[in-house]
PDB file of C-alpha atoms in Angstrom:
ATOM      1  CA  MET A   1      -0.033   0.021   0.041  1.00 48.00           C
ATOM      2  CA  GLU A   2       2.835   2.359   0.859  1.00 48.00           C
ATOM      3  CA  ASN A   3       4.500   1.575  -2.493  1.00 50.00           C
ATOM      4  CA  LEU A   4       1.269   2.443  -4.323  1.00 44.00           C
ATOM      5  CA  MET A   5       1.040   5.757  -2.418  1.00 46.00           C
ATOM      6  CA  PHE A   6       4.658   6.631  -3.315  1.00 45.00           C
ATOM      7  CA  VAL A   7       4.045   5.906  -7.001  1.00 42.00           C
ATOM      8  CA  TYR A   8       0.843   7.988  -6.861  1.00 45.00           C
ATOM      9  CA  HIS A   9       2.622  11.029  -5.292  1.00 48.00           C
ATOM     10  CA  SER A  10       5.562  10.639  -7.648  1.00 50.00           C
ATOM     11  CA  CYS A  11       3.342  10.615 -10.776  1.00 48.00           C
ATOM     12  CA  LYS A  12       1.422  13.539  -9.385  1.00 47.00           C
ATOM     13  CA  PHE A  13       4.592  15.514  -8.868  1.00 46.00           C
ATOM     14  CA  ILE A  14       5.913  14.788 -12.389  1.00 45.00           C
ATOM     15  CA  TRP A  15       2.534  15.700 -13.976  1.00 44.00           C
ATOM     16  CA  THR A  16       2.413  18.958 -12.034  1.00 46.00           C
ATOM     17  CA  LEU A  17       6.081  19.774 -13.166  1.00 42.00           C
ATOM     18  CA  LEU A  18       5.216  19.005 -16.747  1.00 40.00           C
ATOM     19  CA  VAL A  19       2.191  21.153 -16.801  1.00 37.00           C
ATOM     20  CA  THR A  20       4.199  24.039 -15.288  1.00 40.00           C
ATOM     21  CA  ILE A  21       6.957  23.703 -17.988  1.00 39.00           C
ATOM     22  CA  LEU A  22       4.392  23.562 -20.749  1.00 37.00           C
ATOM     23  CA  GLY A  23       2.529  26.557 -19.400  1.00 40.00           C
ATOM     24  CA  TYR A  24       5.753  28.542 -19.277  1.00 36.00           C
ATOM     25  CA  ALA A  25       6.692  27.492 -22.789  1.00 36.00           C
ATOM     26  CA  SER A  26       3.361  28.542 -24.257  1.00 35.00           C
ATOM     27  CA  SER A  27       3.875  32.022 -22.834  1.00 34.00           C
ATOM     28  CA  LEU A  28       7.069  32.529 -24.812  1.00 37.00           C
ATOM     29  CA  PRO A  29       7.038  34.280 -28.233  1.00 38.00           C
ATOM     30  CA  VAL A  30       6.886  31.770 -31.043  1.00 39.00           C
ATOM     31  CA  GLY A  31       8.687  33.685 -33.768  1.00 43.00           C
ATOM     32  CA  ASP A  32      12.394  33.554 -34.758  1.00 44.00           C
ATOM     33  CA  ASP A  33      13.225  36.185 -32.171  1.00 48.00           C
ATOM     34  CA  SER A  34      12.609  33.596 -29.382  1.00 58.00           C
ATOM     35  CA  ILE A  35      15.993  32.010 -30.032  1.00 81.00           C
ATOM     36  CA  CYS A  36      18.103  35.097 -30.049  1.00 91.00           C
ATOM     37  CA  THR A  37      20.868  34.764 -27.402  1.00 92.00           C
ATOM     38  CA  ALA A  38      23.061  37.610 -28.595  1.00 91.00           C
ATOM     39  CA  GLU A  39      23.976  40.546 -26.376  1.00 91.00           C
ATOM     40  CA  GLU A  40      20.962  42.526 -25.239  1.00 90.00           C
ATOM     41  CA  LEU A  41      21.346  45.597 -27.480  1.00 93.00           C
ATOM     42  CA  ALA A  42      22.794  46.375 -30.926  1.00 95.00           C
ATOM     43  CA  LYS A  43      22.879  49.546 -32.950  1.00 96.00           C
ATOM     44  CA  TYR A  44      22.796  49.707 -36.711  1.00 97.00           C
ATOM     45  CA  SER A  45      23.130  52.301 -39.425  1.00 96.00           C
ATOM     46  CA  ILE A  46      20.502  51.844 -42.094  1.00 97.00           C
ATOM     47  CA  ILE A  47      21.128  53.315 -45.554  1.00 97.00           C
ATOM     48  CA  PHE A  48      18.344  53.451 -48.074  1.00 98.00           C
ATOM     49  CA  THR A  49      19.408  53.810 -51.702  1.00 97.00           C
ATOM     50  CA  GLY A  50      16.902  54.869 -54.413  1.00 97.00           C
ATOM     51  CA  LYS A  51      17.523  53.201 -57.821  1.00 96.00           C
ATOM     52  CA  TRP A  52      14.403  54.536 -59.541  1.00 96.00           C
ATOM     53  CA  SER A  53      16.076  55.808 -62.666  1.00 94.00           C
ATOM     54  CA  GLN A  54      14.637  56.673 -66.035  1.00 91.00           C
ATOM     55  CA  THR A  55      17.067  54.163 -67.585  1.00 91.00           C
ATOM     56  CA  ALA A  56      15.850  51.274 -65.482  1.00 92.00           C
ATOM     57  CA  PHE A  57      12.118  52.282 -65.451  1.00 94.00           C
ATOM     58  CA  PRO A  58      11.512  54.277 -68.658  1.00 92.00           C
ATOM     59  CA  LYS A  59       7.774  53.725 -68.908  1.00 91.00           C
ATOM     60  CA  GLN A  60       5.756  56.746 -67.796  1.00 92.00           C
ATOM     61  CA  TYR A  61       8.737  57.913 -65.744  1.00 94.00           C
ATOM     62  CA  PRO A  62       7.583  60.928 -63.670  1.00 94.00           C
ATOM     63  CA  LEU A  63       9.558  64.063 -64.726  1.00 92.00           C
ATOM     64  CA  TYR A  64       7.409  66.738 -63.144  1.00 88.00           C
ATOM     65  CA  ARG A  65       4.197  67.459 -61.015  1.00 83.00           C
ATOM     66  CA  PRO A  66       5.839  65.868 -59.001  1.00 92.00           C
ATOM     67  CA  PRO A  67       9.026  64.255 -60.313  1.00 94.00           C
ATOM     68  CA  ALA A  68      10.026  60.765 -59.176  1.00 96.00           C
ATOM     69  CA  GLN A  69      11.058  60.785 -55.479  1.00 96.00           C
ATOM     70  CA  TRP A  70      10.820  58.873 -52.166  1.00 97.00           C
ATOM     71  CA  SER A  71       8.955  59.763 -49.048  1.00 96.00           C
ATOM     72  CA  SER A  72      10.594  59.683 -45.655  1.00 96.00           C
ATOM     73  CA  MET A  73      11.283  56.181 -44.156  1.00 97.00           C
ATOM     74  CA  LEU A  74       9.246  55.086 -41.161  1.00 96.00           C
ATOM     75  CA  GLY A  75      10.353  51.885 -39.427  1.00 96.00           C
ATOM     76  CA  VAL A  76      10.236  50.001 -36.234  1.00 96.00           C
ATOM     77  CA  THR A  77      12.252  47.327 -34.323  1.00 96.00           C
ATOM     78  CA  HIS A  78      10.018  44.684 -32.790  1.00 95.00           C
ATOM     79  CA  SER A  79       9.260  41.094 -31.720  1.00 94.00           C
ATOM     80  CA  SER A  80       7.302  38.545 -33.734  1.00 92.00           C
ATOM     81  CA  ASP A  81       4.113  39.665 -31.869  1.00 92.00           C
ATOM     82  CA  TYR A  82       3.934  42.789 -34.044  1.00 94.00           C
ATOM     83  CA  THR A  83       3.553  43.161 -37.879  1.00 95.00           C
ATOM     84  CA  MET A  84       3.783  46.488 -39.692  1.00 97.00           C
ATOM     85  CA  TRP A  85       2.708  45.073 -43.022  1.00 98.00           C
ATOM     86  CA  LYS A  86       2.712  41.649 -44.703  1.00 97.00           C
ATOM     87  CA  LYS A  87       2.448  40.447 -48.253  1.00 97.00           C
ATOM     88  CA  ASN A  88      -0.988  38.923 -49.066  1.00 97.00           C
ATOM     89  CA  GLU A  89      -2.589  40.398 -45.952  1.00 97.00           C
ATOM     90  CA  TYR A  90      -4.697  43.545 -45.584  1.00 97.00           C
ATOM     91  CA  ALA A  91      -2.837  46.831 -44.945  1.00 97.00           C
ATOM     92  CA  SER A  92      -3.752  48.655 -41.688  1.00 97.00           C
ATOM     93  CA  ASN A  93      -5.278  52.115 -41.780  1.00 97.00           C
ATOM     94  CA  GLY A  94      -1.912  53.517 -40.936  1.00 97.00           C
ATOM     95  CA  VAL A  95      -0.145  51.787 -43.788  1.00 97.00           C
ATOM     96  CA  ARG A  96      -2.936  52.833 -46.111  1.00 97.00           C
ATOM     97  CA  ASP A  97      -2.537  56.608 -45.142  1.00 97.00           C
ATOM     98  CA  PHE A  98       1.269  56.344 -45.499  1.00 97.00           C
ATOM     99  CA  ALA A  99       1.197  54.467 -48.882  1.00 97.00           C
ATOM    100  CA  GLU A 100      -1.470  56.806 -50.357  1.00 96.00           C
ATOM    101  CA  LYS A 101      -0.574  60.185 -48.897  1.00 93.00           C
ATOM    102  CA  GLY A 102       2.647  59.847 -47.006  1.00 93.00           C
ATOM    103  CA  GLU A 103       0.934  60.680 -43.743  1.00 94.00           C
ATOM    104  CA  ALA A 104       2.607  58.900 -40.803  1.00 94.00           C
ATOM    105  CA  TRP A 105       0.491  59.900 -37.750  1.00 95.00           C
ATOM    106  CA  VAL A 106      -2.048  56.963 -37.770  1.00 96.00           C
ATOM    107  CA  LEU A 107       0.761  54.345 -38.471  1.00 96.00           C
ATOM    108  CA  MET A 108       2.846  55.829 -35.593  1.00 94.00           C
ATOM    109  CA  LYS A 109      -0.159  55.669 -33.278  1.00 94.00           C
ATOM    110  CA  GLU A 110      -0.624  51.962 -34.284  1.00 94.00           C
ATOM    111  CA  ILE A 111       2.972  51.285 -33.452  1.00 93.00           C
ATOM    112  CA  GLU A 112       2.733  52.975 -30.125  1.00 91.00           C
ATOM    113  CA  GLU A 113      -0.447  51.233 -29.107  1.00 90.00           C
ATOM    114  CA  ALA A 114       1.064  47.796 -30.020  1.00 87.00           C
ATOM    115  CA  GLY A 115       4.139  48.570 -27.892  1.00 82.00           C
ATOM    116  CA  GLU A 116       1.977  49.576 -24.866  1.00 83.00           C
ATOM    117  CA  LYS A 117      -0.523  46.715 -25.229  1.00 79.00           C
ATOM    118  CA  ILE A 118       1.743  43.684 -25.836  1.00 77.00           C
ATOM    119  CA  GLN A 119       5.286  45.069 -25.310  1.00 85.00           C
ATOM    120  CA  SER A 120       6.195  44.054 -28.883  1.00 92.00           C
ATOM    121  CA  VAL A 121       7.960  47.217 -29.932  1.00 92.00           C
ATOM    122  CA  HIS A 122      11.388  48.347 -28.961  1.00 91.00           C
ATOM    123  CA  GLY A 123      11.700  51.551 -30.969  1.00 91.00           C
ATOM    124  CA  ILE A 124      10.686  53.735 -33.884  1.00 94.00           C
ATOM    125  CA  PHE A 125      13.093  55.153 -36.471  1.00 95.00           C
ATOM    126  CA  SER A 126      12.810  57.455 -39.400  1.00 94.00           C
ATOM    127  CA  ALA A 127      14.960  58.887 -42.231  1.00 95.00           C
ATOM    128  CA  PRO A 128      14.592  61.955 -44.363  1.00 95.00           C
ATOM    129  CA  ALA A 129      12.836  61.880 -47.772  1.00 95.00           C
ATOM    130  CA  ILE A 130      14.753  61.817 -51.074  1.00 96.00           C
ATOM    131  CA  SER A 131      13.838  64.466 -53.586  1.00 94.00           C
ATOM    132  CA  SER A 132      14.599  62.348 -56.704  1.00 95.00           C
ATOM    133  CA  GLY A 133      14.304  58.754 -57.757  1.00 96.00           C
ATOM    134  CA  ILE A 134      18.077  58.227 -57.299  1.00 95.00           C
ATOM    135  CA  GLY A 135      19.675  59.076 -53.977  1.00 95.00           C
ATOM    136  CA  GLN A 136      20.394  57.994 -50.460  1.00 96.00           C
ATOM    137  CA  THR A 137      19.052  58.615 -46.974  1.00 96.00           C
ATOM    138  CA  ASN A 138      20.100  57.096 -43.687  1.00 96.00           C
ATOM    139  CA  THR A 139      19.523  56.929 -39.938  1.00 96.00           C
ATOM    140  CA  GLU A 140      20.339  54.615 -37.036  1.00 96.00           C
ATOM    141  CA  LEU A 141      18.225  52.034 -35.205  1.00 96.00           C
ATOM    142  CA  GLU A 142      18.544  49.916 -32.060  1.00 95.00           C
ATOM    143  CA  VAL A 143      17.508  46.276 -31.737  1.00 95.00           C
ATOM    144  CA  HIS A 144      17.018  44.179 -28.646  1.00 93.00           C
ATOM    145  CA  SER A 145      17.504  40.495 -28.005  1.00 93.00           C
ATOM    146  CA  ARG A 146      13.779  40.247 -27.451  1.00 93.00           C
ATOM    147  CA  HIS A 147      13.057  42.655 -30.347  1.00 94.00           C
ATOM    148  CA  PRO A 148      15.444  41.679 -33.130  1.00 96.00           C
ATOM    149  CA  LEU A 149      13.106  42.207 -36.060  1.00 96.00           C
ATOM    150  CA  VAL A 150      13.141  45.310 -38.426  1.00 97.00           C
ATOM    151  CA  SER A 151      10.305  46.523 -40.538  1.00 97.00           C
ATOM    152  CA  PHE A 152       9.847  49.729 -42.495  1.00 98.00           C
ATOM    153  CA  VAL A 153       8.068  51.443 -45.330  1.00 98.00           C
ATOM    154  CA  VAL A 154       9.053  54.115 -47.884  1.00 98.00           C
ATOM    155  CA  ARG A 155       6.408  55.541 -50.265  1.00 98.00           C
ATOM    156  CA  ILE A 156       6.912  55.712 -53.968  1.00 98.00           C
ATOM    157  CA  VAL A 157       6.078  59.303 -55.037  1.00 96.00           C
ATOM    158  CA  PRO A 158       4.030  59.806 -57.157  1.00 96.00           C
ATOM    159  CA  SER A 159       1.867  56.706 -57.061  1.00 96.00           C
ATOM    160  CA  PRO A 160      -1.630  55.565 -56.088  1.00 96.00           C
ATOM    161  CA  ASP A 161      -0.622  53.450 -53.014  1.00 97.00           C
ATOM    162  CA  TRP A 162       2.716  51.957 -53.921  1.00 97.00           C
ATOM    163  CA  PHE A 163       5.590  51.537 -51.562  1.00 98.00           C
ATOM    164  CA  VAL A 164       8.809  49.574 -50.861  1.00 98.00           C
ATOM    165  CA  GLY A 165       9.894  48.106 -47.534  1.00 98.00           C
ATOM    166  CA  ILE A 166      10.910  45.174 -45.329  1.00 97.00           C
ATOM    167  CA  ASP A 167       8.704  42.958 -43.219  1.00 97.00           C
ATOM    168  CA  SER A 168      10.211  41.486 -40.054  1.00 96.00           C
ATOM    169  CA  LEU A 169      13.882  41.089 -41.043  1.00 97.00           C
ATOM    170  CA  ASN A 170      15.701  39.250 -38.257  1.00 97.00           C
ATOM    171  CA  LEU A 171      19.099  40.747 -37.572  1.00 97.00           C
ATOM    172  CA  CYS A 172      19.980  38.114 -34.889  1.00 96.00           C
ATOM    173  CA  GLU A 173      21.639  34.923 -35.835  1.00 93.00           C
ATOM    174  CA  GLY A 174      21.482  32.687 -32.714  1.00 90.00           C
ATOM    175  CA  ASP A 175      24.181  34.058 -30.407  1.00 92.00           C
ATOM    176  CA  HIS A 176      25.349  36.991 -32.494  1.00 93.00           C
ATOM    177  CA  TRP A 177      24.071  39.993 -34.399  1.00 96.00           C
ATOM    178  CA  MET A 178      24.603  40.186 -38.196  1.00 96.00           C
ATOM    179  CA  GLU A 179      27.442  42.539 -39.014  1.00 95.00           C
ATOM    180  CA  GLU A 180      25.963  43.711 -42.377  1.00 96.00           C
ATOM    181  CA  VAL A 181      22.975  42.832 -44.547  1.00 97.00           C
ATOM    182  CA  SER A 182      21.833  44.295 -47.942  1.00 96.00           C
ATOM    183  CA  VAL A 183      18.354  43.684 -49.448  1.00 97.00           C
ATOM    184  CA  ASP A 184      17.117  44.593 -52.947  1.00 97.00           C
ATOM    185  CA  LEU A 185      13.695  46.185 -52.728  1.00 97.00           C
ATOM    186  CA  PHE A 186      10.769  45.898 -55.259  1.00 98.00           C
ATOM    187  CA  PRO A 187       7.433  47.763 -55.368  1.00 98.00           C
ATOM    188  CA  TYR A 188       4.326  46.735 -53.551  1.00 98.00           C
ATOM    189  CA  ASP A 189       0.687  47.751 -53.913  1.00 97.00           C
ATOM    190  CA  ALA A 190      -1.041  48.499 -50.614  1.00 97.00           C
ATOM    191  CA  GLY A 191      -4.352  47.280 -52.069  1.00 96.00           C
ATOM    192  CA  THR A 192      -6.234  50.414 -51.121  1.00 97.00           C
ATOM    193  CA  ASP A 193      -6.233  52.367 -54.455  1.00 95.00           C
ATOM    194  CA  SER A 194      -6.956  51.074 -57.917  1.00 92.00           C
ATOM    195  CA  GLY A 195      -4.758  53.372 -60.051  1.00 91.00           C
ATOM    196  CA  PHE A 196      -2.551  51.767 -62.742  1.00 88.00           C
ATOM    197  CA  THR A 197      -0.084  54.574 -63.292  1.00 93.00           C
ATOM    198  CA  PHE A 198       2.176  56.806 -61.200  1.00 94.00           C
ATOM    199  CA  SER A 199      -0.156  59.801 -61.794  1.00 90.00           C
ATOM    200  CA  SER A 200      -3.522  58.079 -61.483  1.00 90.00           C
ATOM    201  CA  PRO A 201      -6.240  60.018 -59.702  1.00 87.00           C
ATOM    202  CA  ASN A 202      -7.343  58.721 -56.317  1.00 85.00           C
ATOM    203  CA  PHE A 203      -9.830  55.878 -56.835  1.00 88.00           C
ATOM    204  CA  ALA A 204     -10.420  53.762 -53.702  1.00 91.00           C
ATOM    205  CA  THR A 205     -10.331  50.001 -54.025  1.00 91.00           C
ATOM    206  CA  ILE A 206     -13.676  48.745 -52.622  1.00 93.00           C
ATOM    207  CA  PRO A 207     -13.581  46.222 -51.070  1.00 95.00           C
ATOM    208  CA  GLN A 208     -10.001  46.627 -49.999  1.00 96.00           C
ATOM    209  CA  ASP A 209      -7.469  44.178 -51.459  1.00 96.00           C
ATOM    210  CA  THR A 210      -4.468  42.634 -49.841  1.00 97.00           C
ATOM    211  CA  VAL A 211      -0.875  43.888 -50.158  1.00 97.00           C
ATOM    212  CA  THR A 212       0.630  42.404 -53.325  1.00 97.00           C
ATOM    213  CA  GLU A 213       4.073  42.653 -54.972  1.00 97.00           C
ATOM    214  CA  ILE A 214       4.049  44.534 -58.329  1.00 97.00           C
ATOM    215  CA  THR A 215       5.960  42.699 -61.020  1.00 96.00           C
ATOM    216  CA  CYS A 216       6.812  43.186 -64.730  1.00 92.00           C
ATOM    217  CA  SER A 217       3.689  41.178 -65.654  1.00 91.00           C
ATOM    218  CA  SER A 218       1.341  41.855 -62.657  1.00 91.00           C
ATOM    219  CA  PRO A 219      -1.015  43.594 -62.778  1.00 90.00           C
ATOM    220  CA  SER A 220      -1.254  42.267 -66.339  1.00 87.00           C
ATOM    221  CA  HIS A 221      -2.391  45.457 -67.954  1.00 86.00           C
ATOM    222  CA  PRO A 222      -0.611  47.584 -70.549  1.00 85.00           C
ATOM    223  CA  ALA A 223      -1.505  50.722 -68.700  1.00 86.00           C
ATOM    224  CA  ASN A 224       0.444  49.628 -65.591  1.00 91.00           C
ATOM    225  CA  SER A 225       3.528  51.723 -65.138  1.00 94.00           C
ATOM    226  CA  PHE A 226       5.648  48.678 -64.205  1.00 95.00           C
ATOM    227  CA  TYR A 227       4.368  46.589 -67.031  1.00 92.00           C
ATOM    228  CA  TYR A 228       7.380  45.246 -68.960  1.00 92.00           C
ATOM    229  CA  PRO A 229       6.273  41.909 -70.537  1.00 87.00           C
ATOM    230  CA  LYS A 230       9.627  41.278 -72.105  1.00 85.00           C
ATOM    231  CA  LEU A 231      11.401  41.189 -68.766  1.00 89.00           C
ATOM    232  CA  LYS A 232      11.574  38.082 -66.460  1.00 89.00           C
ATOM    233  CA  ILE A 233      11.768  40.260 -63.297  1.00 92.00           C
ATOM    234  CA  LEU A 234      11.911  43.877 -62.626  1.00 94.00           C
ATOM    235  CA  PRO A 235      15.267  45.499 -61.720  1.00 94.00           C
ATOM    236  CA  PRO A 236      15.378  46.418 -58.043  1.00 96.00           C
ATOM    237  CA  ILE A 237      13.882  49.881 -57.568  1.00 97.00           C
ATOM    238  CA  ALA A 238      15.772  50.486 -54.323  1.00 97.00           C
ATOM    239  CA  GLN A 239      18.214  48.787 -51.864  1.00 97.00           C
ATOM    240  CA  VAL A 240      18.643  48.904 -48.127  1.00 97.00           C
ATOM    241  CA  THR A 241      21.879  48.106 -46.233  1.00 97.00           C
ATOM    242  CA  MET A 242      22.157  47.760 -42.472  1.00 97.00           C
ATOM    243  CA  VAL A 243      25.590  47.899 -40.880  1.00 97.00           C
ATOM    244  CA  LYS A 244      26.222  47.050 -37.181  1.00 95.00           C
ATOM    245  CA  LEU A 245      27.883  49.829 -35.277  1.00 94.00           C
ATOM    246  CA  LYS A 246      30.651  49.216 -32.765  1.00 87.00           C
ATOM    247  CA  LYS A 247      30.065  50.361 -29.171  1.00 73.00           C
ATOM    248  CA  ASN A 248      32.786  52.950 -29.378  1.00 63.00           C
ATOM    249  CA  GLN A 249      31.719  54.087 -32.894  1.00 55.00           C
ATOM    250  CA  LEU A 250      30.192  57.509 -33.330  1.00 48.00           C
ATOM    251  CA  GLY A 251      28.023  58.303 -36.398  1.00 49.00           C
ATOM    252  CA  PHE A 252      28.231  56.040 -39.388  1.00 46.00           C
ATOM    253  CA  PRO A 253      30.771  53.254 -39.956  1.00 45.00           C
ATOM    254  CA  ALA A 254      33.528  53.477 -42.559  1.00 42.00           C
ATOM    255  CA  SER A 255      31.573  51.014 -44.726  1.00 43.00           C
ATOM    256  CA  PHE A 256      28.789  53.601 -44.952  1.00 44.00           C
ATOM    257  CA  LEU A 257      31.229  55.978 -46.667  1.00 43.00           C
ATOM    258  CA  ASP A 258      32.100  53.285 -49.071  1.00 47.00           C
ATOM    259  CA  VAL A 259      28.471  52.854 -50.036  1.00 44.00           C
ATOM    260  CA  ALA A 260      27.964  56.515 -50.487  1.00 43.00           C
ATOM    261  CA  ALA A 261      31.110  56.798 -52.632  1.00 40.00           C
ATOM    262  CA  LYS A 262      29.991  53.961 -54.790  1.00 41.00           C
ATOM    263  CA  SER A 263      26.412  55.045 -55.115  1.00 42.00           C
ATOM    264  CA  ASN A 264      26.887  56.417 -58.662  1.00 43.00           C
ATOM    265  CA  GLU A 265      28.616  53.102 -59.673  1.00 45.00           C
ATOM    266  CA  ILE A 266      25.664  51.176 -58.203  1.00 46.00           C
ATOM    267  CA  ILE A 267      23.176  53.225 -60.256  1.00 48.00           C
ATOM    268  CA  ASP A 268      25.249  53.053 -63.435  1.00 47.00           C
ATOM    269  CA  SER A 269      25.472  49.261 -63.135  1.00 54.00           C
ATOM    270  CA  VAL A 270      21.687  48.851 -63.537  1.00 54.00           C
ATOM    271  CA  SER A 271      20.939  47.304 -66.879  1.00 61.00           C
ATOM    272  CA  GLU A 272      18.907  49.401 -69.379  1.00 76.00           C
ATOM    273  CA  THR A 273      15.303  48.375 -69.574  1.00 74.00           C
ATOM    274  CA  PRO A 274      14.205  48.403 -73.314  1.00 74.00           C
ATOM    275  CA  LEU A 275      10.851  50.072 -73.930  1.00 72.00           C
ATOM    276  CA  ASP A 276       9.048  49.385 -77.209  1.00 76.00           C
ATOM    277  CA  CYS A 277       7.010  51.961 -78.952  1.00 76.00           C
ATOM    278  CA  GLU A 278       3.284  51.905 -78.444  1.00 79.00           C
ATOM    279  CA  VAL A 279       0.832  53.328 -80.996  1.00 79.00           C
ATOM    280  CA  SER A 280      -2.941  53.882 -81.059  1.00 80.00           C
ATOM    281  CA  GLN A 281      -5.394  52.036 -83.221  1.00 85.00           C
ATOM    282  CA  TRP A 282      -5.899  53.246 -86.763  1.00 84.00           C
ATOM    283  CA  SER A 283      -8.333  56.080 -87.254  1.00 86.00           C
ATOM    284  CA  SER A 284     -11.171  55.729 -89.756  1.00 86.00           C
ATOM    285  CA  TRP A 285     -10.310  56.175 -93.522  1.00 86.00           C
ATOM    286  CA  GLY A 286     -10.493  59.784 -94.638  1.00 86.00           C
ATOM    287  CA  LEU A 287     -12.267  61.161 -97.672  1.00 86.00           C
ATOM    288  CA  CYS A 288     -11.247  59.909-101.114  1.00 86.00           C
ATOM    289  CA  ARG A 289      -9.256  62.652-102.945  1.00 84.00           C
ATOM    290  CA  GLY A 290      -8.798  62.573-106.661  1.00 81.00           C
ATOM    291  CA  LEU A 291     -10.265  63.420-110.144  1.00 80.00           C
ATOM    292  CA  CYS A 292     -13.722  62.173-111.004  1.00 79.00           C
ATOM    293  CA  ARG A 293     -13.799  59.005-113.096  1.00 73.00           C
ATOM    294  CA  GLY A 294     -10.216  58.456-112.024  1.00 75.00           C
ATOM    295  CA  THR A 295      -8.380  56.689-109.086  1.00 82.00           C
ATOM    296  CA  GLY A 296      -8.047  58.660-105.909  1.00 85.00           C
ATOM    297  CA  THR A 297      -6.408  58.068-102.547  1.00 88.00           C
ATOM    298  CA  LYS A 298      -7.563  58.046 -98.961  1.00 88.00           C
ATOM    299  CA  ILE A 299      -5.445  58.087 -95.728  1.00 86.00           C
ATOM    300  CA  ARG A 300      -5.853  56.824 -92.224  1.00 89.00           C
ATOM    301  CA  THR A 301      -3.537  57.788 -89.300  1.00 84.00           C
ATOM    302  CA  ARG A 302      -2.519  56.704 -85.774  1.00 83.00           C
ATOM    303  CA  PHE A 303      -0.468  58.400 -83.102  1.00 75.00           C
ATOM    304  CA  VAL A 304       2.374  57.476 -80.604  1.00 74.00           C
ATOM    305  CA  LEU A 305       1.175  56.454 -77.138  1.00 72.00           C
ATOM    306  CA  LEU A 306       4.572  55.721 -75.721  1.00 69.00           C
ATOM    307  CA  GLN A 307       7.948  56.721 -77.243  1.00 68.00           C
ATOM    308  CA  PRO A 308      10.629  53.911 -77.390  1.00 75.00           C
ATOM    309  CA  ALA A 309      13.622  54.046 -75.059  1.00 72.00           C
ATOM    310  CA  ASN A 310      16.791  52.080 -74.396  1.00 73.00           C
ATOM    311  CA  ASN A 311      16.943  50.433 -77.850  1.00 73.00           C
ATOM    312  CA  GLY A 312      13.341  49.331 -77.680  1.00 75.00           C
ATOM    313  CA  MET A 313      11.306  48.572 -80.880  1.00 76.00           C
ATOM    314  CA  PRO A 314      10.978  51.754 -82.921  1.00 82.00           C
ATOM    315  CA  CYS A 315       7.664  53.226 -83.901  1.00 81.00           C
ATOM    316  CA  PRO A 316       5.997  51.970 -87.092  1.00 84.00           C
ATOM    317  CA  SER A 317       4.572  54.235 -89.785  1.00 87.00           C
ATOM    318  CA  LEU A 318       1.876  56.519 -88.441  1.00 83.00           C
ATOM    319  CA  ASP A 319      -0.042  56.903 -91.673  1.00 86.00           C
ATOM    320  CA  GLU A 320      -1.361  54.587 -94.346  1.00 88.00           C
ATOM    321  CA  GLU A 321      -2.565  55.321 -97.908  1.00 88.00           C
ATOM    322  CA  THR A 322      -4.716  53.268-100.209  1.00 89.00           C
ATOM    323  CA  GLY A 323      -6.466  53.721-103.647  1.00 86.00           C
ATOM    324  CA  CYS A 324     -10.074  54.561-103.946  1.00 87.00           C
ATOM    325  CA  GLU A 325     -12.755  55.853-106.344  1.00 83.00           C
ATOM    326  CA  PRO A 326     -13.874  59.389-105.705  1.00 80.00           C
ATOM    327  CA  GLU A 327     -17.537  59.679-104.772  1.00 76.00           C
ATOM    328  CA  ASN A 328     -20.243  62.298-105.350  1.00 70.00           C
ATOM    329  CA  CYS A 329     -18.752  63.217-108.735  1.00 69.00           C
ATOM    330  CA  ILE A 330     -21.053  65.173-111.139  1.00 57.00           C
TER     331      ILE A 330
END
């Protein structure tokens, strides 16, 4: 009987211990940041390089009202409990306002509320806007071993609701922080505006669509400013580089100076994107002109919708002539 009681109490103790361990484990974050054992804090410089050139993206390239440019960068360092934006999911009201109008207040409020509610945010960072499609901007950010993920958005200006950014990039690799990481950036559609071109008027998407990547073939519509059916993939429209700062380092690391010095080389190395000429449909045939009881001629015309660029297919003839018999002769 005593042996049975001993076994019973032993089993009860083991079961209680198991339940306690499982309960503790279930309270831990489940993302990649749960395994970060690096030193508690790390600082990085983040350098955003715009590569939106007329050579790489000749179709409908905005030259004025306004010209091609980038909004300020708004980013956050966080844990896996928070998401700023995610491909194939609906954009928040804050991301919508930022992607459509460059307004950051609602998005900042969302970030602050997430940080207060579930302690998922370590810090917010921002970098100045770039007044042209090609250029650089930079700032610093701080990550924490419990908040090693980086997310940010930069609006493409002008555009309906297009942006570039990073979703939850983990800078921690087990027991150490990454020294440097570079990521090519491609355009995304926030799914809140239905415009096809950079200068499209505001036309809300109802119901709202999810965030989708814009490619050379999607949306599959000739009016799309990024539609290049002859390409396999779009060239990167921007790039971001993050470099870990040493504790005794003030300002930006030497490698940042290298990036800045080579910026023109980076831009110049982008391959030219050929753009074929696009023309309208033929007009109706004009009146037949000529002498009565003889052979006359009539003409139809078309006009250029899109001039060729970068050795793209040249424009065909814009008028065509054919024979005819004059009508209404006396």
